[in-house]
Amino acid sequence: MPVSVSDLSSRTVLVTGATSGIGHQTARLLAERGATVLVHGRTAEEALAATDRLVTLAGVDAARLCAFGADFTRLEEVEHLAARVLAEHPLLDVLVNNAGMAAPERHTVTTDGNEIAFQVNFLAHYLLTHLLEPALTSDPGGRVVNVSSALHRTGSIQWNDPNRVRRYSRLAAYAQSQLALTVFAADPRVTAVSVHPGICTTSLLPLYAHEGVAPAEGAAHVVRLCDPAVEIVNGAYYDRDRRVAPAAVASETRTVKRLSKLADLLVGQSS
């Protein structure tokens, strides 16, 4: 299914993890269609290098790009990122929660006290989304697109041990983070969808298969959901360009509420 080509010149979109892979190609496709793209990277230097590549290699208008740095292993940096975005871009049409990492072989906990993949892939995005709510909800076209994974179907949230201290497996930790991100799309406080962009040749490929499609192909499915011409239902899950049912637990009201309580606790937010 081809990506719709409506003009996005009035749209401002923040893409997390936009320095490589699907995130970088998502930023490129959005900018090429006229959107103002806030390019997030782990550091300001990485984000600036990514915007430079988009200008020099893809011919993107530099005026459409803004670089932002924040290390998602530090929730304080997520808070600073949100504050800067709100100050500089008080109207944000779309937030693409794309930044992600494979869980490491050894159990690793951040300085905030959370299992690293759970924090980077889910908690940081949870915090960022809620801090940006004033900008996102001020425009009817505002939406959040969570770049999730089909592996969410294999996951389970260990409610009493989300850090998986007692029993750690990198695949289980990664799947848990993707399930949480998918569940989060059904949070009634935000208008959000989640999408599995397909198996692409990115740093996460070894978790899935030996071969994948080009990141730009996966990015096209993400960009389609950023288009206001594409109607979305809160909590919907897409496998590439098809809306399908997520794992049953992902749309259970009880699970959505329970995850919000857990996440609020872990990121130090009050509901």
PDB file of C-alpha atoms in Angstrom, residues 5-230:
ATOM      1  CA  VAL A   5       1.313  12.018  -0.190  1.00  0.00           C
ATOM      2  CA  SER A   6      -0.707  14.807   1.396  1.00  0.00           C
ATOM      3  CA  ASP A   7       1.208  17.962   2.223  1.00  0.00           C
ATOM      4  CA  LEU A   8       2.443  18.048   5.808  1.00  0.00           C
ATOM      5  CA  SER A   9       3.863  21.578   5.768  1.00  0.00           C
ATOM      6  CA  SER A  10       1.651  22.721   8.634  1.00  0.00           C
ATOM      7  CA  ARG A  11       2.686  19.799  10.852  1.00  0.00           C
ATOM      8  CA  THR A  12       5.341  19.688  13.571  1.00  0.00           C
ATOM      9  CA  VAL A  13       6.544  16.206  14.486  1.00  0.00           C
ATOM     10  CA  LEU A  14       8.980  15.007  17.147  1.00  0.00           C
ATOM     11  CA  VAL A  15      10.699  11.735  16.245  1.00  0.00           C
ATOM     12  CA  THR A  16      12.653  10.049  19.041  1.00  0.00           C
ATOM     13  CA  GLY A  17      15.626   7.923  18.083  1.00  0.00           C
ATOM     14  CA  ALA A  18      15.934   9.740  14.764  1.00  0.00           C
ATOM     15  CA  THR A  19      19.693   9.419  14.270  1.00  0.00           C
ATOM     16  CA  SER A  20      19.613   6.005  12.562  1.00  0.00           C
ATOM     17  CA  GLY A  21      17.387   3.249  11.216  1.00  0.00           C
ATOM     18  CA  ILE A  22      13.622   3.635  11.003  1.00  0.00           C
ATOM     19  CA  GLY A  23      13.632   6.848  13.043  1.00  0.00           C
ATOM     20  CA  HIS A  24      16.100   8.557  10.711  1.00  0.00           C
ATOM     21  CA  GLN A  25      14.137   7.514   7.623  1.00  0.00           C
ATOM     22  CA  THR A  26      10.889   8.614   9.272  1.00  0.00           C
ATOM     23  CA  ALA A  27      12.395  12.055   9.863  1.00  0.00           C
ATOM     24  CA  ARG A  28      13.535  12.186   6.233  1.00  0.00           C
ATOM     25  CA  LEU A  29      10.158  11.213   4.771  1.00  0.00           C
ATOM     26  CA  LEU A  30       8.284  13.652   7.005  1.00  0.00           C
ATOM     27  CA  ALA A  31      10.629  16.540   6.144  1.00  0.00           C
ATOM     28  CA  GLU A  32      10.415  15.737   2.445  1.00  0.00           C
ATOM     29  CA  ARG A  33       6.649  16.101   2.705  1.00  0.00           C
ATOM     30  CA  GLY A  34       7.035  19.522   4.301  1.00  0.00           C
ATOM     31  CA  ALA A  35       6.761  18.802   8.016  1.00  0.00           C
ATOM     32  CA  THR A  36       8.903  20.546  10.606  1.00  0.00           C
ATOM     33  CA  VAL A  37      10.762  17.659  12.229  1.00  0.00           C
ATOM     34  CA  LEU A  38      12.293  17.680  15.693  1.00  0.00           C
ATOM     35  CA  VAL A  39      15.142  15.181  15.387  1.00  0.00           C
ATOM     36  CA  HIS A  40      15.968  13.506  18.691  1.00  0.00           C
ATOM     37  CA  GLY A  41      19.228  11.734  19.402  1.00  0.00           C
ATOM     38  CA  ARG A  42      20.938  10.350  22.494  1.00  0.00           C
ATOM     39  CA  THR A  43      23.197  13.420  22.517  1.00  0.00           C
ATOM     40  CA  ALA A  44      22.901  16.863  20.947  1.00  0.00           C
ATOM     41  CA  GLU A  45      25.967  16.043  18.827  1.00  0.00           C
ATOM     42  CA  GLU A  46      24.371  12.889  17.411  1.00  0.00           C
ATOM     43  CA  ALA A  47      21.147  14.750  16.658  1.00  0.00           C
ATOM     44  CA  LEU A  48      23.024  17.561  14.883  1.00  0.00           C
ATOM     45  CA  ALA A  49      25.006  15.042  12.841  1.00  0.00           C
ATOM     46  CA  ALA A  50      21.725  13.387  11.815  1.00  0.00           C
ATOM     47  CA  THR A  51      20.193  16.685  10.683  1.00  0.00           C
ATOM     48  CA  ASP A  52      23.374  17.474   8.744  1.00  0.00           C
ATOM     49  CA  ARG A  53      23.086  14.118   6.941  1.00  0.00           C
ATOM     50  CA  LEU A  54      19.466  14.823   6.047  1.00  0.00           C
ATOM     51  CA  VAL A  55      20.447  18.181   4.564  1.00  0.00           C
ATOM     52  CA  THR A  56      23.548  17.058   2.670  1.00  0.00           C
ATOM     53  CA  LEU A  57      22.556  13.533   1.604  1.00  0.00           C
ATOM     54  CA  ALA A  58      18.770  13.759   1.277  1.00  0.00           C
ATOM     55  CA  GLY A  59      18.485  17.414   0.248  1.00  0.00           C
ATOM     56  CA  VAL A  60      16.097  18.266   3.090  1.00  0.00           C
ATOM     57  CA  ASP A  61      15.551  21.963   3.803  1.00  0.00           C
ATOM     58  CA  ALA A  62      17.580  22.730   6.943  1.00  0.00           C
ATOM     59  CA  ALA A  63      14.874  25.149   8.094  1.00  0.00           C
ATOM     60  CA  ARG A  64      12.539  22.161   8.575  1.00  0.00           C
ATOM     61  CA  LEU A  65      14.848  20.409  11.042  1.00  0.00           C
ATOM     62  CA  CYS A  66      15.582  20.990  14.731  1.00  0.00           C
ATOM     63  CA  ALA A  67      18.047  18.860  16.711  1.00  0.00           C
ATOM     64  CA  PHE A  68      17.371  17.728  20.287  1.00  0.00           C
ATOM     65  CA  GLY A  69      19.523  15.584  22.543  1.00  0.00           C
ATOM     66  CA  ALA A  70      18.393  13.463  25.502  1.00  0.00           C
ATOM     67  CA  ASP A  71      19.747  10.209  26.888  1.00  0.00           C
ATOM     68  CA  PHE A  72      16.710   8.039  27.687  1.00  0.00           C
ATOM     69  CA  THR A  73      18.682   6.093  30.291  1.00  0.00           C
ATOM     70  CA  ARG A  74      18.361   9.266  32.394  1.00  0.00           C
ATOM     71  CA  LEU A  75      14.787  10.397  33.063  1.00  0.00           C
ATOM     72  CA  GLU A  76      16.043  13.847  34.064  1.00  0.00           C
ATOM     73  CA  GLU A  77      17.174  14.346  30.460  1.00  0.00           C
ATOM     74  CA  VAL A  78      13.713  13.311  29.226  1.00  0.00           C
ATOM     75  CA  GLU A  79      12.229  16.025  31.432  1.00  0.00           C
ATOM     76  CA  HIS A  80      14.659  18.602  30.029  1.00  0.00           C
ATOM     77  CA  LEU A  81      13.800  17.499  26.469  1.00  0.00           C
ATOM     78  CA  ALA A  82      10.076  17.942  27.122  1.00  0.00           C
ATOM     79  CA  ALA A  83      10.601  21.381  28.679  1.00  0.00           C
ATOM     80  CA  ARG A  84      12.626  22.559  25.682  1.00  0.00           C
ATOM     81  CA  VAL A  85      10.103  21.213  23.168  1.00  0.00           C
ATOM     82  CA  LEU A  86       7.211  22.901  24.998  1.00  0.00           C
ATOM     83  CA  ALA A  87       9.114  26.179  25.092  1.00  0.00           C
ATOM     84  CA  GLU A  88      10.169  26.147  21.438  1.00  0.00           C
ATOM     85  CA  HIS A  89       7.241  24.264  19.846  1.00  0.00           C
ATOM     86  CA  PRO A  90       4.106  24.817  21.972  1.00  0.00           C
ATOM     87  CA  LEU A  91       1.985  23.214  19.230  1.00  0.00           C
ATOM     88  CA  LEU A  92       3.143  19.674  18.506  1.00  0.00           C
ATOM     89  CA  ASP A  93       1.038  17.707  16.034  1.00  0.00           C
ATOM     90  CA  VAL A  94       2.673  14.300  16.307  1.00  0.00           C
ATOM     91  CA  LEU A  95       5.016  12.515  18.684  1.00  0.00           C
ATOM     92  CA  VAL A  96       6.686   9.426  17.208  1.00  0.00           C
ATOM     93  CA  ASN A  97       7.938   7.265  20.079  1.00  0.00           C
ATOM     94  CA  ASN A  98      10.563   5.334  18.145  1.00  0.00           C
ATOM     95  CA  ALA A  99      13.797   5.279  20.183  1.00  0.00           C
ATOM     96  CA  GLY A 100      14.605   1.738  21.172  1.00  0.00           C
ATOM     97  CA  MET A 101      17.348  -0.655  22.178  1.00  0.00           C
ATOM     98  CA  ALA A 102      17.853  -4.370  22.504  1.00  0.00           C
ATOM     99  CA  ALA A 103      18.031  -5.502  26.103  1.00  0.00           C
ATOM    100  CA  PRO A 104      21.649  -6.326  26.990  1.00  0.00           C
ATOM    101  CA  GLU A 105      22.873  -9.838  27.731  1.00  0.00           C
ATOM    102  CA  ARG A 106      23.479  -8.938  31.370  1.00  0.00           C
ATOM    103  CA  HIS A 107      20.771  -7.513  33.585  1.00  0.00           C
ATOM    104  CA  THR A 108      21.357  -3.736  33.629  1.00  0.00           C
ATOM    105  CA  VAL A 109      19.660  -1.097  35.767  1.00  0.00           C
ATOM    106  CA  THR A 110      19.703   2.656  35.044  1.00  0.00           C
ATOM    107  CA  THR A 111      20.621   5.346  37.572  1.00  0.00           C
ATOM    108  CA  ASP A 112      16.839   5.843  37.937  1.00  0.00           C
ATOM    109  CA  GLY A 113      16.595   2.255  39.179  1.00  0.00           C
ATOM    110  CA  ASN A 114      14.799   0.705  36.183  1.00  0.00           C
ATOM    111  CA  GLU A 115      15.758  -2.202  33.924  1.00  0.00           C
ATOM    112  CA  ILE A 116      17.408  -0.409  31.005  1.00  0.00           C
ATOM    113  CA  ALA A 117      15.299  -1.703  28.094  1.00  0.00           C
ATOM    114  CA  PHE A 118      12.062  -1.090  30.016  1.00  0.00           C
ATOM    115  CA  GLN A 119      13.156   2.488  30.663  1.00  0.00           C
ATOM    116  CA  VAL A 120      14.531   3.363  27.214  1.00  0.00           C
ATOM    117  CA  ASN A 121      11.823   1.608  25.183  1.00  0.00           C
ATOM    118  CA  PHE A 122       8.808   2.402  27.350  1.00  0.00           C
ATOM    119  CA  LEU A 123       9.174   4.476  30.532  1.00  0.00           C
ATOM    120  CA  ALA A 124      11.040   7.354  28.867  1.00  0.00           C
ATOM    121  CA  HIS A 125       8.369   7.528  26.166  1.00  0.00           C
ATOM    122  CA  TYR A 126       5.602   7.304  28.759  1.00  0.00           C
ATOM    123  CA  LEU A 127       7.102  10.238  30.660  1.00  0.00           C
ATOM    124  CA  LEU A 128       7.821  12.267  27.533  1.00  0.00           C
ATOM    125  CA  THR A 129       4.300  11.766  26.178  1.00  0.00           C
ATOM    126  CA  HIS A 130       2.625  12.945  29.360  1.00  0.00           C
ATOM    127  CA  LEU A 131       4.933  15.924  29.755  1.00  0.00           C
ATOM    128  CA  LEU A 132       4.116  16.948  26.163  1.00  0.00           C
ATOM    129  CA  GLU A 133       0.356  16.531  26.604  1.00  0.00           C
ATOM    130  CA  PRO A 134      -0.260  20.323  26.754  1.00  0.00           C
ATOM    131  CA  ALA A 135       1.206  20.715  23.269  1.00  0.00           C
ATOM    132  CA  LEU A 136      -0.280  17.529  21.813  1.00  0.00           C
ATOM    133  CA  THR A 137      -3.831  17.993  23.038  1.00  0.00           C
ATOM    134  CA  SER A 138      -4.140  21.640  21.976  1.00  0.00           C
ATOM    135  CA  ASP A 139      -4.708  20.631  18.348  1.00  0.00           C
ATOM    136  CA  PRO A 140      -7.413  18.147  17.255  1.00  0.00           C
ATOM    137  CA  GLY A 141      -4.964  16.522  14.820  1.00  0.00           C
ATOM    138  CA  GLY A 142      -2.514  15.724  17.587  1.00  0.00           C
ATOM    139  CA  ARG A 143      -1.550  12.089  17.925  1.00  0.00           C
ATOM    140  CA  VAL A 144       1.117   9.765  19.249  1.00  0.00           C
ATOM    141  CA  VAL A 145       2.588   6.960  17.143  1.00  0.00           C
ATOM    142  CA  ASN A 146       4.365   4.267  19.146  1.00  0.00           C
ATOM    143  CA  VAL A 147       6.800   2.225  17.071  1.00  0.00           C
ATOM    144  CA  SER A 148       6.254  -1.125  18.691  1.00  0.00           C
ATOM    145  CA  SER A 149       6.933  -4.693  17.640  1.00  0.00           C
ATOM    146  CA  ALA A 150       5.184  -7.929  16.807  1.00  0.00           C
ATOM    147  CA  LEU A 151       7.306  -9.386  19.608  1.00  0.00           C
ATOM    148  CA  HIS A 152       4.929  -7.699  22.064  1.00  0.00           C
ATOM    149  CA  ARG A 153       2.774 -10.820  21.563  1.00  0.00           C
ATOM    150  CA  THR A 154       5.421 -12.944  23.259  1.00  0.00           C
ATOM    151  CA  GLY A 155       5.774 -10.565  26.205  1.00  0.00           C
ATOM    152  CA  SER A 156       4.346 -10.380  29.692  1.00  0.00           C
ATOM    153  CA  ILE A 157       4.609  -7.577  32.213  1.00  0.00           C
ATOM    154  CA  GLN A 158       6.063  -8.795  35.474  1.00  0.00           C
ATOM    155  CA  TRP A 159       3.952  -6.584  37.724  1.00  0.00           C
ATOM    156  CA  ASN A 160       5.752  -7.508  40.936  1.00  0.00           C
ATOM    157  CA  ASP A 161       9.197  -7.484  39.342  1.00  0.00           C
ATOM    158  CA  PRO A 162       9.175  -5.215  36.263  1.00  0.00           C
ATOM    159  CA  ASN A 163      12.965  -4.922  36.518  1.00  0.00           C
ATOM    160  CA  ARG A 164      13.183  -8.718  36.182  1.00  0.00           C
ATOM    161  CA  VAL A 165      15.684  -8.963  39.014  1.00  0.00           C
ATOM    162  CA  ARG A 166      14.624 -12.473  39.935  1.00  0.00           C
ATOM    163  CA  ARG A 167      14.581 -13.918  36.440  1.00  0.00           C
ATOM    164  CA  TYR A 168      16.235 -12.063  33.578  1.00  0.00           C
ATOM    165  CA  SER A 169      16.274 -12.891  29.884  1.00  0.00           C
ATOM    166  CA  ARG A 170      17.130 -10.276  27.266  1.00  0.00           C
ATOM    167  CA  LEU A 171      14.370 -11.444  24.915  1.00  0.00           C
ATOM    168  CA  ALA A 172      11.773 -11.440  27.694  1.00  0.00           C
ATOM    169  CA  ALA A 173      12.905  -7.980  28.832  1.00  0.00           C
ATOM    170  CA  TYR A 174      12.675  -6.614  25.278  1.00  0.00           C
ATOM    171  CA  ALA A 175       9.252  -8.205  24.698  1.00  0.00           C
ATOM    172  CA  GLN A 176       7.987  -6.776  27.997  1.00  0.00           C
ATOM    173  CA  SER A 177       9.047  -3.262  26.927  1.00  0.00           C
ATOM    174  CA  GLN A 178       7.275  -3.635  23.576  1.00  0.00           C
ATOM    175  CA  LEU A 179       4.111  -4.965  25.201  1.00  0.00           C
ATOM    176  CA  ALA A 180       4.096  -2.004  27.595  1.00  0.00           C
ATOM    177  CA  LEU A 181       4.495   0.436  24.690  1.00  0.00           C
ATOM    178  CA  THR A 182       1.596  -1.262  22.868  1.00  0.00           C
ATOM    179  CA  VAL A 183      -0.621  -1.199  25.978  1.00  0.00           C
ATOM    180  CA  PHE A 184       0.222   2.483  26.442  1.00  0.00           C
ATOM    181  CA  ALA A 185      -1.364   3.333  23.079  1.00  0.00           C
ATOM    182  CA  ALA A 186      -4.746   2.459  24.632  1.00  0.00           C
ATOM    183  CA  ASP A 187      -4.287   4.971  27.477  1.00  0.00           C
ATOM    184  CA  PRO A 188      -7.389   7.211  27.256  1.00  0.00           C
ATOM    185  CA  ARG A 189      -5.329  10.284  28.197  1.00  0.00           C
ATOM    186  CA  VAL A 190      -3.675  10.348  24.775  1.00  0.00           C
ATOM    187  CA  THR A 191      -4.733   9.784  21.187  1.00  0.00           C
ATOM    188  CA  ALA A 192      -2.297   7.103  20.152  1.00  0.00           C
ATOM    189  CA  VAL A 193      -1.679   4.087  17.966  1.00  0.00           C
ATOM    190  CA  SER A 194       1.125   1.558  17.845  1.00  0.00           C
ATOM    191  CA  VAL A 195       2.714   0.031  14.776  1.00  0.00           C
ATOM    192  CA  HIS A 196       4.981  -2.883  13.966  1.00  0.00           C
ATOM    193  CA  PRO A 197       6.903  -1.439  10.976  1.00  0.00           C
ATOM    194  CA  GLY A 198       8.062  -4.825   9.730  1.00  0.00           C
ATOM    195  CA  ILE A 199      11.422  -6.527  10.125  1.00  0.00           C
ATOM    196  CA  CYS A 200      14.011  -4.005   8.974  1.00  0.00           C
ATOM    197  CA  THR A 201      17.787  -4.027   8.702  1.00  0.00           C
ATOM    198  CA  THR A 202      18.492  -2.006  11.835  1.00  0.00           C
ATOM    199  CA  SER A 203      20.527  -2.680  14.965  1.00  0.00           C
ATOM    200  CA  LEU A 204      17.528  -4.615  16.337  1.00  0.00           C
ATOM    201  CA  LEU A 205      17.455  -7.085  13.415  1.00  0.00           C
ATOM    202  CA  PRO A 206      19.213  -9.930  15.310  1.00  0.00           C
ATOM    203  CA  LEU A 207      16.219 -10.092  17.675  1.00  0.00           C
ATOM    204  CA  TYR A 208      13.952 -10.979  14.768  1.00  0.00           C
ATOM    205  CA  ALA A 209      15.636 -12.630  11.808  1.00  0.00           C
ATOM    206  CA  HIS A 210      18.713 -12.775   9.596  1.00  0.00           C
ATOM    207  CA  GLU A 211      17.250 -10.574   6.862  1.00  0.00           C
ATOM    208  CA  GLY A 212      15.005  -7.550   6.775  1.00  0.00           C
ATOM    209  CA  VAL A 213      13.694  -4.829   4.488  1.00  0.00           C
ATOM    210  CA  ALA A 214      15.238  -1.370   4.165  1.00  0.00           C
ATOM    211  CA  PRO A 215      14.514   0.969   7.102  1.00  0.00           C
ATOM    212  CA  ALA A 216      12.796   3.384   4.687  1.00  0.00           C
ATOM    213  CA  GLU A 217      10.163   0.722   4.005  1.00  0.00           C
ATOM    214  CA  GLY A 218       9.387   0.425   7.702  1.00  0.00           C
ATOM    215  CA  ALA A 219       9.444   4.209   8.069  1.00  0.00           C
ATOM    216  CA  ALA A 220       6.784   4.580   5.361  1.00  0.00           C
ATOM    217  CA  HIS A 221       4.300   2.724   7.585  1.00  0.00           C
ATOM    218  CA  VAL A 222       5.118   5.049  10.494  1.00  0.00           C
ATOM    219  CA  VAL A 223       4.755   8.189   8.362  1.00  0.00           C
ATOM    220  CA  ARG A 224       1.369   7.049   7.052  1.00  0.00           C
ATOM    221  CA  LEU A 225       0.049   7.103  10.614  1.00  0.00           C
ATOM    222  CA  CYS A 226       1.412  10.634  11.137  1.00  0.00           C
ATOM    223  CA  ASP A 227      -0.797  11.923   8.309  1.00  0.00           C
ATOM    224  CA  PRO A 228      -3.977  13.663   9.570  1.00  0.00           C
ATOM    225  CA  ALA A 229      -5.736  12.306   6.463  1.00  0.00           C
ATOM    226  CA  VAL A 230      -5.383   8.824   7.973  1.00  0.00           C
TER     227      VAL A 230
END
